[in-house]
Coordinates of C-alpha atoms and ligand atoms in Angstrom, one line a residue:
M23 CA -45.4 68.9 214.4
D24 CA -42.3 69.3 212.3
N25 CA -39.2 67.3 213.0
L26 CA -37.1 67.8 216.1
G27 CA -33.4 68.3 215.5
E28 CA -33.9 69.2 211.9
T29 CA -30.8 70.1 209.9
A30 CA -30.5 73.3 207.8
D31 CA -30.6 71.3 204.7
G32 CA -33.5 69.3 206.0
A33 CA -35.5 72.4 206.8
Q34 CA -34.9 73.9 203.3
Q35 CA -35.8 70.6 201.7
N36 CA -39.1 70.5 203.7
E37 CA -40.0 74.0 202.6
R38 CA -39.3 73.1 198.9
D39 CA -41.3 69.9 199.3
A40 CA -44.3 71.4 201.0
G41 CA -44.4 74.5 198.8
T42 CA -45.7 76.4 201.8
R43 CA -44.6 75.8 205.4
A44 CA -46.8 74.1 207.9
A45 CA -47.8 76.2 210.9
P46 CA -44.9 76.4 213.2
W47 CA -45.1 74.1 216.3
W48 CA -45.1 76.9 218.8
R49 CA -48.4 78.4 217.7
G50 CA -50.4 75.8 219.6
A51 CA -47.8 74.2 221.9
V52 CA -48.3 73.2 225.5
V53 CA -45.2 74.2 227.3
Y54 CA -44.5 72.8 230.8
Q55 CA -42.5 75.1 233.0
V56 CA -39.7 73.3 234.9
Y57 CA -38.6 75.3 238.0
L58 CA -35.4 73.2 238.1
R59 CA -34.5 73.6 241.8
S60 CA -37.9 72.2 242.8
F61 CA -38.6 69.6 240.1
A62 CA -36.5 66.5 240.9
D63 CA -33.3 66.1 242.8
G64 CA -30.9 63.5 241.2
D65 CA -28.0 63.8 243.5
G66 CA -29.7 64.1 246.9
D67 CA -28.4 67.6 247.9
G68 CA -32.0 68.8 248.4
V69 CA -31.9 71.0 245.2
G70 CA -33.5 69.8 241.9
D71 CA -31.1 69.4 239.0
I72 CA -30.6 68.3 235.4
A73 CA -30.1 64.6 236.4
G74 CA -33.4 64.6 238.2
L75 CA -35.1 66.2 235.2
R76 CA -33.6 63.7 232.8
A77 CA -35.0 60.9 234.8
R78 CA -38.4 62.4 234.7
L79 CA -38.6 63.2 231.0
P80 CA -40.9 60.2 230.4
Y81 CA -43.4 61.7 232.9
L82 CA -43.5 64.9 230.9
R83 CA -43.9 63.0 227.6
D84 CA -46.7 60.9 229.0
L85 CA -48.4 64.0 230.4
G86 CA -48.6 65.2 226.9
A87 CA -46.5 68.4 227.0
D88 CA -45.0 69.6 223.7
A89 CA -42.1 71.4 225.2
I90 CA -40.4 72.3 228.5
W91 CA -39.2 75.7 229.6
L92 CA -36.4 75.7 232.2
N93 CA -35.9 78.7 234.6
P94 CA -32.3 80.0 234.7
W95 CA -29.7 77.2 235.1
Y96 CA -26.6 79.3 234.8
P97 CA -23.8 79.8 237.4
S98 CA -25.2 82.2 239.9
P99 CA -24.9 83.2 243.5
M100 CA -28.6 82.3 243.6
V101 CA -29.6 85.5 245.4
D102 CA -32.8 85.5 243.3
G103 CA -33.2 81.9 242.4
G104 CA -30.7 82.1 239.5
Y105 CA -32.1 85.3 238.0
D106 CA -28.7 86.8 239.0
V107 CA -26.5 85.3 236.4
S108 CA -22.7 85.3 236.7
D109 CA -21.9 83.3 233.5
Y110 CA -24.4 83.0 230.6
R111 CA -22.5 80.3 228.8
D112 CA -22.3 77.6 231.5
I113 CA -24.5 75.6 234.0
A114 CA -24.5 76.1 237.8
P115 CA -22.7 73.2 239.5
V116 CA -25.7 72.7 241.7
F117 CA -27.8 71.9 238.6
G118 CA -25.2 69.9 236.6
T119 CA -22.7 70.6 233.8
L120 CA -22.8 71.8 230.3
A121 CA -22.4 68.2 229.1
A122 CA -25.5 67.2 231.2
A123 CA -27.4 70.1 229.6
D124 CA -26.4 68.9 226.2
A125 CA -27.5 65.4 227.1
L126 CA -30.8 66.7 228.4
I127 CA -31.5 68.6 225.2
G128 CA -30.8 65.5 223.1
E129 CA -32.9 63.2 225.3
A130 CA -35.8 65.7 225.4
H131 CA -35.8 65.8 221.6
E132 CA -35.8 62.0 221.5
Q133 CA -38.9 62.0 223.7
G134 CA -40.6 64.6 221.4
L135 CA -40.1 67.5 223.8
R136 CA -38.7 70.8 222.7
V137 CA -36.6 72.8 225.1
L138 CA -36.9 76.5 226.0
I139 CA -34.4 78.2 228.3
D140 CA -34.6 81.4 230.2
L141 CA -32.5 84.4 229.3
V142 CA -31.9 87.3 231.8
P143 CA -30.9 90.3 229.8
N144 CA -32.1 93.2 232.0
H145 CA -29.4 92.6 234.7
T146 CA -26.5 90.4 235.6
S147 CA -25.3 89.2 238.9
D148 CA -22.9 91.6 240.8
R149 CA -20.5 88.6 240.6
H150 CA -20.5 88.8 236.8
P151 CA -17.0 89.6 235.5
W152 CA -18.4 92.7 233.7
F153 CA -19.7 94.2 237.0
Q154 CA -16.5 93.3 238.8
A155 CA -14.5 95.0 236.1
A156 CA -16.8 98.0 236.3
L157 CA -16.2 98.3 240.1
A158 CA -12.5 98.0 239.6
A159 CA -12.2 100.4 236.6
G160 CA -13.8 103.4 238.4
P161 CA -15.9 106.4 237.3
G162 CA -15.9 107.4 233.6
S163 CA -14.5 104.0 232.4
P164 CA -16.0 102.1 229.5
E165 CA -16.5 99.2 231.9
R166 CA -19.0 101.3 233.9
E167 CA -20.8 102.2 230.6
R168 CA -22.3 98.7 230.4
Y169 CA -24.3 99.4 233.5
W170 CA -26.0 102.5 235.0
F171 CA -23.4 104.2 237.2
R172 CA -24.2 107.8 238.3
R173 CA -23.0 110.3 240.8
G174 CA -25.4 110.7 243.7
R175 CA -27.4 113.8 244.5
G176 CA -26.6 116.0 247.5
E177 CA -23.5 117.9 248.2
A178 CA -21.2 114.9 248.6
G179 CA -23.2 112.6 246.3
E180 CA -24.7 110.9 249.4
L181 CA -28.3 110.6 248.0
P182 CA -29.4 108.2 245.2
P183 CA -29.5 109.7 241.7
N184 CA -33.3 109.5 241.5
N185 CA -36.3 108.1 243.4
W186 CA -36.8 104.8 241.6
E187 CA -37.6 101.8 243.8
S188 CA -36.5 98.2 243.5
A189 CA -39.3 95.7 242.7
F190 CA -38.2 93.8 245.9
G191 CA -38.4 96.9 248.1
G192 CA -36.0 99.7 249.0
P193 CA -34.2 102.1 246.7
A194 CA -33.2 100.9 243.2
W195 CA -29.7 102.4 243.7
T196 CA -26.7 101.2 245.7
R197 CA -23.6 103.2 246.4
V198 CA -20.2 101.7 245.7
T199 CA -16.8 102.1 247.4
E200 CA -14.3 103.2 244.7
P201 CA -11.0 101.5 244.2
D202 CA -9.3 104.3 246.3
G203 CA -11.6 103.4 249.3
R204 CA -13.8 106.4 249.1
P205 CA -17.6 106.3 248.8
G206 CA -18.3 106.8 245.2
E207 CA -20.9 106.4 242.4
W208 CA -24.3 104.7 242.6
Y209 CA -25.5 101.9 240.3
L210 CA -29.1 101.0 239.3
H211 CA -30.8 97.8 240.2
L212 CA -34.5 97.4 239.6
Y213 CA -34.4 94.2 241.5
A214 CA -31.9 93.1 244.3
P215 CA -28.7 95.1 244.8
E216 CA -26.9 91.9 243.6
Q217 CA -28.7 92.3 240.2
P218 CA -27.2 95.4 238.6
D219 CA -29.1 96.6 235.5
L220 CA -27.4 96.5 232.1
N221 CA -27.3 99.6 229.9
W222 CA -28.9 98.5 226.6
G223 CA -27.8 101.7 225.0
N224 CA -24.3 100.2 225.0
G225 CA -23.2 98.4 221.8
E226 CA -21.1 95.8 223.7
V227 CA -24.2 94.7 225.7
R228 CA -26.2 94.2 222.5
A229 CA -23.4 92.3 220.8
E230 CA -22.8 90.1 223.9
F231 CA -26.4 89.0 224.1
E232 CA -26.7 88.2 220.4
S233 CA -23.6 86.0 220.9
I234 CA -25.2 84.3 223.9
L235 CA -28.3 83.6 221.9
R236 CA -26.2 81.9 219.2
F237 CA -24.3 80.0 221.9
W238 CA -27.5 78.3 223.0
F239 CA -29.2 78.0 219.6
D240 CA -26.0 76.2 218.5
R241 CA -26.6 73.7 221.3
G242 CA -30.0 72.9 219.9
I243 CA -32.3 75.0 222.1
D244 CA -35.7 75.5 220.6
G245 CA -36.7 78.7 222.3
I246 CA -36.0 81.4 224.8
R247 CA -38.1 83.0 227.5
I248 CA -37.0 86.6 227.9
D249 CA -36.9 87.7 231.5
V250 CA -38.2 91.3 232.2
A251 CA -38.8 91.8 228.5
H252 CA -40.5 95.1 229.2
G253 CA -37.6 96.6 231.0
L254 CA -34.4 96.7 229.0
D255 CA -34.7 100.2 227.6
K256 CA -34.3 103.1 230.0
D257 CA -34.6 106.8 229.6
P258 CA -30.9 107.9 229.9
A259 CA -32.0 111.1 231.7
L260 CA -33.2 108.8 234.5
P261 CA -36.0 111.2 235.5
D262 CA -37.6 111.0 238.9
L263 CA -41.1 109.3 239.1
V264 CA -43.9 111.3 240.7
S265 CA -46.4 110.4 243.3
G266 CA -49.6 109.0 241.7
P267 CA -53.0 107.7 242.9
G268 CA -52.7 105.9 246.2
G269 CA -49.1 107.1 246.6
A270 CA -47.7 104.8 243.9
L271 CA -44.7 106.2 241.9
V272 CA -45.7 106.9 238.3
P273 CA -44.0 108.6 235.3
A274 CA -44.3 112.4 235.1
G275 CA -44.9 112.2 231.3
E276 CA -46.5 109.7 229.0
E277 CA -43.6 107.4 228.7
H278 CA -42.4 105.4 231.6
P279 CA -38.6 105.8 232.1
Y280 CA -38.0 102.1 232.4
R281 CA -41.1 100.1 231.5
D282 CA -42.5 99.1 228.2
R283 CA -40.6 101.7 226.2
P284 CA -40.6 101.5 222.4
G285 CA -36.8 101.0 222.4
V286 CA -37.2 97.4 223.6
L287 CA -38.9 96.4 220.4
E288 CA -35.9 97.4 218.3
I289 CA -33.7 95.0 220.4
Y290 CA -36.1 92.1 219.8
R291 CA -36.3 92.8 216.1
S292 CA -32.5 92.2 215.9
W293 CA -32.9 89.0 218.1
R294 CA -35.6 87.7 215.8
K295 CA -33.1 87.9 212.9
V296 CA -30.6 85.8 215.0
A297 CA -33.3 83.2 215.6
D298 CA -34.5 83.2 212.0
A299 CA -31.0 82.4 210.8
Y300 CA -31.3 79.0 212.4
P301 CA -33.1 76.0 210.8
G302 CA -36.4 74.8 212.2
D303 CA -38.7 77.1 214.2
R304 CA -37.1 78.7 217.2
V305 CA -39.4 80.7 219.4
F306 CA -39.1 83.6 221.8
V307 CA -41.6 84.2 224.6
A308 CA -41.6 87.6 226.3
E309 CA -42.1 88.0 230.0
A310 CA -43.7 91.4 229.5
W311 CA -45.7 92.8 232.4
V312 CA -47.5 95.6 230.5
D313 CA -50.9 97.2 230.6
G314 CA -53.4 94.9 228.8
P315 CA -53.4 92.7 225.6
Q316 CA -53.0 95.7 223.3
R317 CA -49.6 96.5 224.8
V318 CA -48.6 92.8 224.9
A319 CA -49.4 92.6 221.1
R320 CA -46.6 95.2 220.4
Y321 CA -44.0 92.6 221.4
V322 CA -45.2 90.0 218.9
G323 CA -45.8 92.1 215.8
P324 CA -44.2 91.2 212.5
G325 CA -40.5 90.9 212.6
C326 CA -40.5 91.1 216.4
L327 CA -40.9 88.3 219.0
H328 CA -43.1 85.2 218.4
T329 CA -45.1 85.0 221.6
A330 CA -45.6 86.6 225.0
F331 CA -47.1 85.4 228.3
N332 CA -50.7 86.4 228.8
F333 CA -50.5 87.9 232.3
P334 CA -53.9 89.6 231.9
F335 CA -55.3 86.1 231.8
L336 CA -53.3 84.9 234.7
T337 CA -54.3 87.8 236.9
C338 CA -58.0 87.7 235.9
P339 CA -60.2 86.8 239.0
W340 CA -62.6 83.8 238.8
S341 CA -65.3 85.6 236.9
P342 CA -67.1 84.9 233.7
R343 CA -67.2 88.6 232.7
G344 CA -63.5 89.0 233.4
F345 CA -62.5 85.9 231.5
R346 CA -64.7 86.7 228.5
E347 CA -63.2 90.2 228.3
V348 CA -59.6 89.1 228.6
I349 CA -60.0 86.2 226.2
G350 CA -61.8 88.4 223.6
E351 CA -59.3 91.3 223.9
S352 CA -56.3 88.9 223.8
L353 CA -57.5 87.1 220.7
A354 CA -58.4 90.4 218.9
A355 CA -55.1 92.1 219.7
L356 CA -52.8 89.2 219.0
H357 CA -54.6 88.0 215.9
A358 CA -54.5 91.5 214.5
V359 CA -50.7 91.2 214.4
G360 CA -50.7 87.6 213.2
A361 CA -49.5 86.1 216.5
P362 CA -51.1 83.3 218.4
A363 CA -52.4 83.8 221.9
T364 CA -50.9 82.1 224.9
W365 CA -52.6 81.2 228.2
V366 CA -51.1 80.7 231.6
L367 CA -52.6 80.2 235.0
S368 CA -49.6 80.0 237.3
N369 CA -45.8 80.4 237.4
H370 CA -42.9 80.6 239.8
D371 CA -43.7 84.3 240.7
C372 CA -47.4 84.1 241.4
V373 CA -49.6 82.4 244.1
R374 CA -50.7 79.1 242.7
H375 CA -54.2 79.3 241.1
V376 CA -55.8 76.6 243.4
S377 CA -55.1 79.1 246.2
R378 CA -56.1 82.2 244.2
Y379 CA -59.4 80.7 243.0
G380 CA -60.1 79.0 246.4
R381 CA -61.3 82.2 248.0
A382 CA -64.7 83.9 248.0
R383 CA -62.9 87.2 247.8
A384 CA -59.5 88.1 246.6
R385 CA -57.8 90.6 244.2
M386 CA -54.6 90.9 242.2
D387 CA -52.4 93.9 241.7
G388 CA -50.0 92.9 238.9
P389 CA -48.4 89.7 240.1
H390 CA -49.3 90.4 243.7
F391 CA -52.1 88.5 245.2
H392 CA -54.3 89.9 248.0
P393 CA -56.5 87.3 249.7
E394 CA -59.5 88.8 251.3
S395 CA -61.2 85.7 252.7
P396 CA -59.9 82.3 253.9
F397 CA -58.7 79.5 251.6
D398 CA -61.1 76.7 250.7
L399 CA -59.1 73.8 249.1
Q400 CA -62.2 72.1 247.7
L401 CA -63.4 75.2 246.0
G402 CA -60.0 76.1 244.7
T403 CA -59.5 72.6 243.3
R404 CA -62.9 72.5 241.6
R405 CA -62.3 75.8 239.9
A406 CA -58.7 74.9 239.0
R407 CA -60.0 71.8 237.3
A408 CA -62.5 73.9 235.3
A409 CA -59.8 76.5 234.6
A410 CA -57.6 73.8 233.1
L411 CA -60.3 72.8 230.6
L412 CA -61.0 76.4 229.8
M413 CA -57.3 77.2 229.1
L414 CA -56.6 74.1 227.1
A415 CA -59.6 74.7 224.9
L416 CA -58.7 78.2 224.0
P417 CA -57.0 79.0 220.6
G418 CA -53.2 79.3 220.8
G419 CA -50.5 77.9 223.1
A420 CA -50.6 77.2 226.9
Y421 CA -48.1 77.3 229.7
L422 CA -48.4 74.8 232.6
Y423 CA -46.4 75.5 235.8
Q424 CA -45.0 72.3 237.4
G425 CA -47.3 70.9 240.0
E426 CA -50.5 72.5 238.7
E427 CA -51.2 69.1 237.1
L428 CA -51.0 67.7 240.6
G429 CA -53.4 70.3 242.0
L430 CA -50.8 71.7 244.3
W431 CA -51.6 74.8 246.3
E432 CA -49.5 77.6 247.6
V433 CA -47.7 76.7 250.8
E434 CA -48.6 79.7 252.8
D435 CA -47.2 78.6 256.2
L436 CA -43.5 78.0 255.4
P437 CA -41.6 78.7 258.5
E438 CA -39.9 82.2 258.3
E439 CA -36.4 80.7 258.8
V440 CA -36.6 78.8 255.5
L441 CA -37.8 81.7 253.3
Q442 CA -35.3 82.5 250.6
D443 CA -37.0 84.9 248.2
P444 CA -35.2 88.3 248.5
R445 CA -38.7 89.9 248.7
W446 CA -39.0 88.7 252.3
E447 CA -35.9 90.6 253.5
W448 CA -36.3 93.6 251.2
S449 CA -40.0 94.1 252.2
G450 CA -38.9 94.3 255.9
H451 CA -40.6 91.0 256.5
T452 CA -44.0 92.2 255.3
D453 CA -44.1 90.2 252.1
R454 CA -43.4 86.5 252.4
G455 CA -42.4 86.3 248.8
R456 CA -42.7 83.6 246.2
D457 CA -41.3 80.5 248.0
G458 CA -44.8 79.2 248.6
C459 CA -45.3 78.3 244.9
R460 CA -41.7 76.9 244.6
V461 CA -41.9 74.0 247.1
P462 CA -40.3 70.8 245.7
L463 CA -42.7 68.5 243.9
P464 CA -44.1 65.3 245.5
W465 CA -43.5 62.3 243.2
S466 CA -44.1 59.2 245.3
G467 CA -44.3 57.7 248.8
S468 CA -46.0 58.8 251.9
A469 CA -43.5 61.1 253.6
P470 CA -41.1 63.8 252.6
P471 CA -39.1 64.0 250.4
F472 CA -41.9 62.2 248.5
G473 CA -39.5 61.0 245.8
F474 CA -38.3 64.5 245.0
G475 CA -34.8 63.2 246.0
P476 CA -33.4 60.0 247.3
D477 CA -34.8 58.8 250.6
G478 CA -33.2 60.6 253.5
S479 CA -32.5 63.8 251.5
R480 CA -33.9 67.1 252.7
P481 CA -35.6 69.3 250.0
W482 CA -34.5 72.9 250.1
L483 CA -38.0 73.9 251.2
P484 CA -40.2 71.7 253.4
Q485 CA -43.1 69.9 251.8
P486 CA -46.5 69.7 253.5
P487 CA -47.3 66.2 254.9
E488 CA -50.7 66.4 253.2
W489 CA -48.9 66.1 249.8
R490 CA -48.8 62.4 250.5
D491 CA -52.2 62.2 248.7
Y492 CA -51.0 64.5 245.9
T493 CA -47.9 62.6 244.6
A494 CA -47.8 61.8 240.9
E495 CA -47.7 58.2 241.9
A496 CA -50.9 58.4 244.0
Q497 CA -52.7 60.3 241.3
A498 CA -51.7 58.0 238.5
R499 CA -53.9 55.4 240.0
D500 CA -56.9 57.7 240.5
P501 CA -59.2 58.4 237.5
G502 CA -60.7 61.4 239.4
S503 CA -57.3 63.0 240.1
M504 CA -56.0 66.3 238.7
L505 CA -53.2 64.5 237.0
E506 CA -55.5 62.2 235.1
L507 CA -57.7 65.2 234.1
Y508 CA -54.6 67.0 232.6
R509 CA -53.5 63.8 230.9
A510 CA -56.9 63.2 229.3
A511 CA -57.2 66.9 228.3
L512 CA -53.7 67.0 226.7
R513 CA -54.3 63.7 224.9
M514 CA -57.5 65.0 223.4
R515 CA -55.9 68.3 222.6
R516 CA -53.3 66.5 220.5
S517 CA -55.8 64.5 218.5
H518 CA -58.7 66.8 218.2
P519 CA -58.5 68.9 215.0
A520 CA -60.4 71.9 216.6
L521 CA -57.9 72.4 219.4
G522 CA -54.6 74.3 219.5
D523 CA -54.0 77.3 217.3
G524 CA -57.1 78.8 215.6
T525 CA -60.1 80.9 216.5
L526 CA -63.3 80.6 218.5
R527 CA -66.9 81.6 218.3
W528 CA -68.8 82.6 221.5
L529 CA -72.2 81.0 221.8
G530 CA -75.2 82.4 223.6
S531 CA -75.3 81.5 227.3
P532 CA -76.6 82.6 230.7
A533 CA -74.6 85.5 232.3
D534 CA -72.5 83.2 234.6
V535 CA -71.6 80.7 231.9
L536 CA -69.1 80.9 229.1
V537 CA -69.7 78.8 226.0
F538 CA -67.6 78.8 222.9
A539 CA -67.3 76.7 219.8
R540 CA -64.2 75.7 217.9
D541 CA -64.4 74.2 214.4
P542 CA -64.8 71.5 213.6
G543 CA -67.5 70.3 216.0
F544 CA -66.1 71.3 219.4
C545 CA -67.6 73.2 222.2
C546 CA -66.4 74.2 225.7
A547 CA -68.8 75.3 228.4
V548 CA -67.7 76.7 231.8
N549 CA -70.2 77.4 234.6
F550 CA -68.9 80.0 237.0
S551 CA -72.0 80.1 239.1
A552 CA -72.6 78.0 242.3
G553 CA -75.6 76.1 240.9
P554 CA -76.1 73.8 237.9
V555 CA -77.1 75.0 234.4
P556 CA -78.3 73.0 231.4
L557 CA -75.5 71.8 229.2
P558 CA -75.5 73.4 225.7
A559 CA -76.9 71.2 222.9
H560 CA -74.3 68.5 222.1
E561 CA -73.8 65.1 220.7
Q562 CA -71.4 63.8 223.2
V563 CA -69.6 64.8 226.4
L564 CA -65.9 64.4 225.6
L565 CA -64.5 65.4 229.0
A566 CA -65.7 67.2 232.1
S567 CA -63.8 68.7 235.0
G568 CA -66.2 67.1 237.5
P569 CA -69.2 64.8 237.7
L570 CA -72.2 66.1 235.7
D571 CA -75.6 66.3 237.1
G572 CA -77.5 64.4 234.4
D573 CA -77.8 66.9 231.5
R574 CA -76.7 69.7 233.7
L575 CA -73.3 71.3 234.2
P576 CA -72.7 71.9 238.0
G577 CA -71.3 75.1 239.4
D578 CA -67.5 75.8 238.9
T579 CA -67.4 73.0 236.4
A580 CA -66.3 72.9 232.7
A581 CA -67.1 70.4 229.9
W582 CA -65.8 69.7 226.5
L583 CA -68.5 68.7 224.1
R584 CA -68.9 67.3 220.6
I585 CA -71.4 69.4 218.7
Ligands
NOJ2 C1 -39.0 87.8 236.6 C2 -38.7 86.4 237.1 O1 -39.7 85.5 236.7 C3 -38.5 86.5 238.6 O2 -38.5 85.3 239.2 C4 -37.3 87.4 238.9 O3 -37.2 87.6 240.3 C5 -37.3 88.7 238.1 N1 -37.8 88.6 236.8 C6 -36.0 89.4 238.1 O4 -35.1 88.7 237.2

């Protein structure tokens, strides 16, 4: 690890001293995702905040994380959990103040934790001053050029300009009322209507976001997660999609009119220059939902971004063949461009992996989970424990989603009246959305709010009473708990020379078992079958996700071995 809070002079001095630079910290970092509104509530209003996070930094340090990534914390009407930003240079009052954010960054650095924030460049809130100005300025104005305003189709412009759909359901276009009171143009929103898409062909948009990057880098931020990184560039002809297999809308030609277009890479190459002008190692991580590791690798080529989330890994079902393929393809594609792999099992948009793996049958379609059999908590927990050891042994960095270290599951039975995800409304109440993975964390005690906020406070989503046995406090006393497994794994990962960035070698194994070695002297074995298999040859068992059966590795269990 290089120094936190290094000065420009210090960084140059280090480079001179070392002759060559040590590998940057982010190539093997474990980044803990803090979904701020659900992490810890300092002021008792039911919503997590910066004060709550500051008080819990020692927990994250002791867990063994290298960095934290915070979901958007900017002023926002909170239509989409803060991914509708109305001011990119301030903090939402519900989370704290800019001074509190500065204090958090400083305190995290003192605890040895780097800080990544979330940038939302694809769209703003409809309350953002730019969008308000665009509404007021009317058709043909430079203010409207920053977004995608178009005349509608049909005789009186009464139909949307094309057939694109919002990711949350419904058309991707909303018609505005012009300043003179008449129905007027339509604007594009690939998410909720309150999230108008920015036009990245516009020079002012580009300049503004480079300035926002500098604003946060100047405050000491170590990295940035880029929301909807695959979506910024759009075909200005805005062509209709056509009906594809199963009725899904697909592009008529080879290029998609708004997903994963080559133009996005040019934007990120200029962002990279902004980051590289700062001392120390600042990192970008792309939220790019694209088709497979080869496409992911395009975002992290030389001169482009540093890292990208590995969603092919997250969406892989619990299967040895599936994991072997996605791990192999990810390492090959990313190492070919000199980038480290990253691994992730859960985040704030996806069903928690205890609930995904805890099913005999299930499938994923992008981020959408389709259970096909009932949930078995024991099965899900056993597999999640094995998955943690698998992920943390793989070469590269890893992202942990808050609560996975506690073994939390998706809360699938939240009452309808508390659901807040816009997907619930926009799907016509057919998709319950993502609130089930965003339920506030249980820290201590035996009844809600489980230490999430002061006694008597009411978390913004109700916590299941069963979480009394899953609090951080309860697990800290239990050597067999998920929390203690994560702590032990992260401790070992820090000290073992084979772990973190690097490469792996697959070793021969039965079909339902994955075994790989990392040099020097480390081996990870994961048994995906239901029955035990012999452990590979080893000198010592370093860590196991569950009790071993003599010299055998039980089903759905992983072990770290010294070889
Ligand atoms: C991806 C974010 O992770 C998700 O929570 C959000 O709804 C969309 N992008 C839109 O910003």
